[in-house]
């Protein structure tokens, strides 16, 4: 042991060993910092999302849920709340109103808190730990308005009387289906049987909400999934509330991608450093072999040394990464005022494993190559053979990169995509750079192009350009996606996003309402809404029993909201077919519903609308953004169709905060209209967007730092060679001014080239990724090439100057001491 | 500080010769040159090591001068000082009549530019360049005009490597690499050439070829040659031969 330790200490004196340590440490640090930070932001976002869902896991059914489930949750140690929700009529004196009754158990809500007030004019305050007492009912403000009932009025639900005691301004789980038409009331679960409202035939939704540690929730979910009957469905955060799901997914994917790219960048640094370590150690190994040491012994010896190095780098990286992340989070929290939960220790392990995989995967081929060289070959002074490199690359470096990507992505598909994308990018960069540099070198022998002569040595920098290009590509890609993502998110919830839905607008009120809206400078479109039940697909009758999936059954059981209009909805994307023009007939359907119920472009659908049958072919398929806060329809008929059927209108609009009187005015003038306030949901979505933005910016900072560090390692790896070169030029009479100019010009050109390449690829990749992964519209942005070239030139030349500046002082005497 | 009477006589003789030669032909004039360096000692302290003490030397244009000595005798240090690659601890060195100790590093470099060539033991070619591009380097540094490529090709022709002009130097053998180094050294037709163990890394046969080429080019271009070597047969081919021992120069009589 002590011999190994001594050897380690001796080897530590090698500059390459220290550089390798630095590269490993930087990788571990980056992985740990990004990991810790991502972890915290992700759990902050999950917490937000679970509020909307009502728990980490929700099981619901149209029938009462078996007691097994409750027992299972208790056994596993999960927290549980129970909700039964159904529609009923509520009466106050002579007035009646359809309400959505939500009977809740005593520990509702599991996540988040209810907010409310004892007074209609007061703002909501936290009602944490409080729920309606027996005989009390809490309700949304609009119920008080529609009943014109005061607080503490007595209302009747079924056989029971309740006191209407509290105005609920915010229910965290309301985001799940904020389109519900009837105002929501909350009663104690224990009071439900006495109302007599719940008979076996009544349509209700029975839900069990669960929270707990990740492990508990995973176990519970796995258990429950084996027991579910077709009418029961399970929802977890991943498949949770639709309006937050997309934003969460995009943010998660982006964070994953950013972390992936930092690992790859750091990998480049390790490869560069390992290569230079091998160059340095060739002679030593030759001597060891000449003295009769076995290959195996030498390999074990080196590998042991490197693993120890990686272990130390990994541990130190995790520790420093943790503190770095804590600092960044603290700073960001001050700026954005969001609470971040504590980080888990997983990232520390990941950083340790990353360092070990990196040193094994990237140093092993170099070591094997080192061992393959015969002592004679080295003593004769020829350079080690490169023949085996290709095999080793395939056997070791590529799998290592893939494993690292997998560790980071935690998703095989994403890892594979990035892996092959990277290989393609590296090959492309390599090939173009080689072509350009060789071309320039050839050109430079012509008298007029002599100033390009300094680029001839740059052929050695082929690898450097590829590494720079990869680094810059990463930075540019993240910049592009970050900007696009943030813009897109913000556009999806702009400050003037609709905060009210108006439904039940009678067709004969349309003209007058439009006039009213115009007078108040409110711009909006009114969409007709026709209710119809799907009865036939391609003239074949369909019924809920034909479908095993609960979701499909539910869709067929209830009536669809159909519409009919001419302008393509702004927030939708056309996936197939053609949108309506003046001549076309037919339906335009939402993609998901087609998949669920099994119909597609060209099929015909028959709806039963108020007893009449109506059949059309599907002429287009749309993708709908459900988080757009606009009225969205599963099925839209060609303009003009269906308007002979009974219909109402629907719209969404933004009521400015300083004009709260508009809605009551409107309701007085058009009593049939129901106005639904969505600002609470909007607030949730907006706060989610803020968190996602924060995460993206935080991770971007880390990747930026990693990129710069890799640039530095790449320069560092070339330093000995550069030093010799500068000494030769000095001995030939080059002045330090000329050498300075050479460094600046050479690296500005290399950086510019790398940047332009990176910019070109960014345009391609950002569009592909945006389209396939992030659901963003494709936009070609040629400025990225110019931006890349500029950033590359300035960044690389400055970094090179800082790194190589000290070499200008080299005494050319070193050449004589060879 | 003379430890040997012979050496003092030699030095004195040369000092007296200097005034006659400075007028037109002296390329290098060295007087009372000393060089000490700080060397790491076993106990981690640095100690001052005297490498050269009281060197006096004059080199006349067009001649060839060999300096021999045992390993570690300071031959290469002296060569570096003569070329202005480093500065002495004491004494004066005049290169082309300019006192190197009064010049900055850039001014010393400017003095070398186009006038001084080098041949090193480990060749010191730029690895990622072709033979032709290596030879082009000093021409381009000097901002020469005209057809530089033609001049470089001509230089390669003279060392018999014009057919390998487009090869990367790493693909060439040791002897070929040193011939490229010779072409690079002579392409500017320098007045002065420093050669540091030019055959040190070559086998005997190749070494002889390279040295023959070196002397032929030196004569053709009337270049002053300062050659550091431990190969006495090589030194014997020079007009003057000095031995460096214990930090001092001693003139060795040529047999020829």
CSV table of C-alpha atoms in Angstrom, one decimal, chain A residues 12 205 220 376 636:
chain,number,residue,atom,x,y,z
A,12,UNK,CA,1.1,13.7,-8.8
A,205,UNK,CA,-66.0,10.7,-8.8
A,220,UNK,CA,-47.8,2.4,-3.7
A,376,UNK,CA,12.5,-0.6,-28.6
A,636,UNK,CA,-64.6,21.6,-34.8
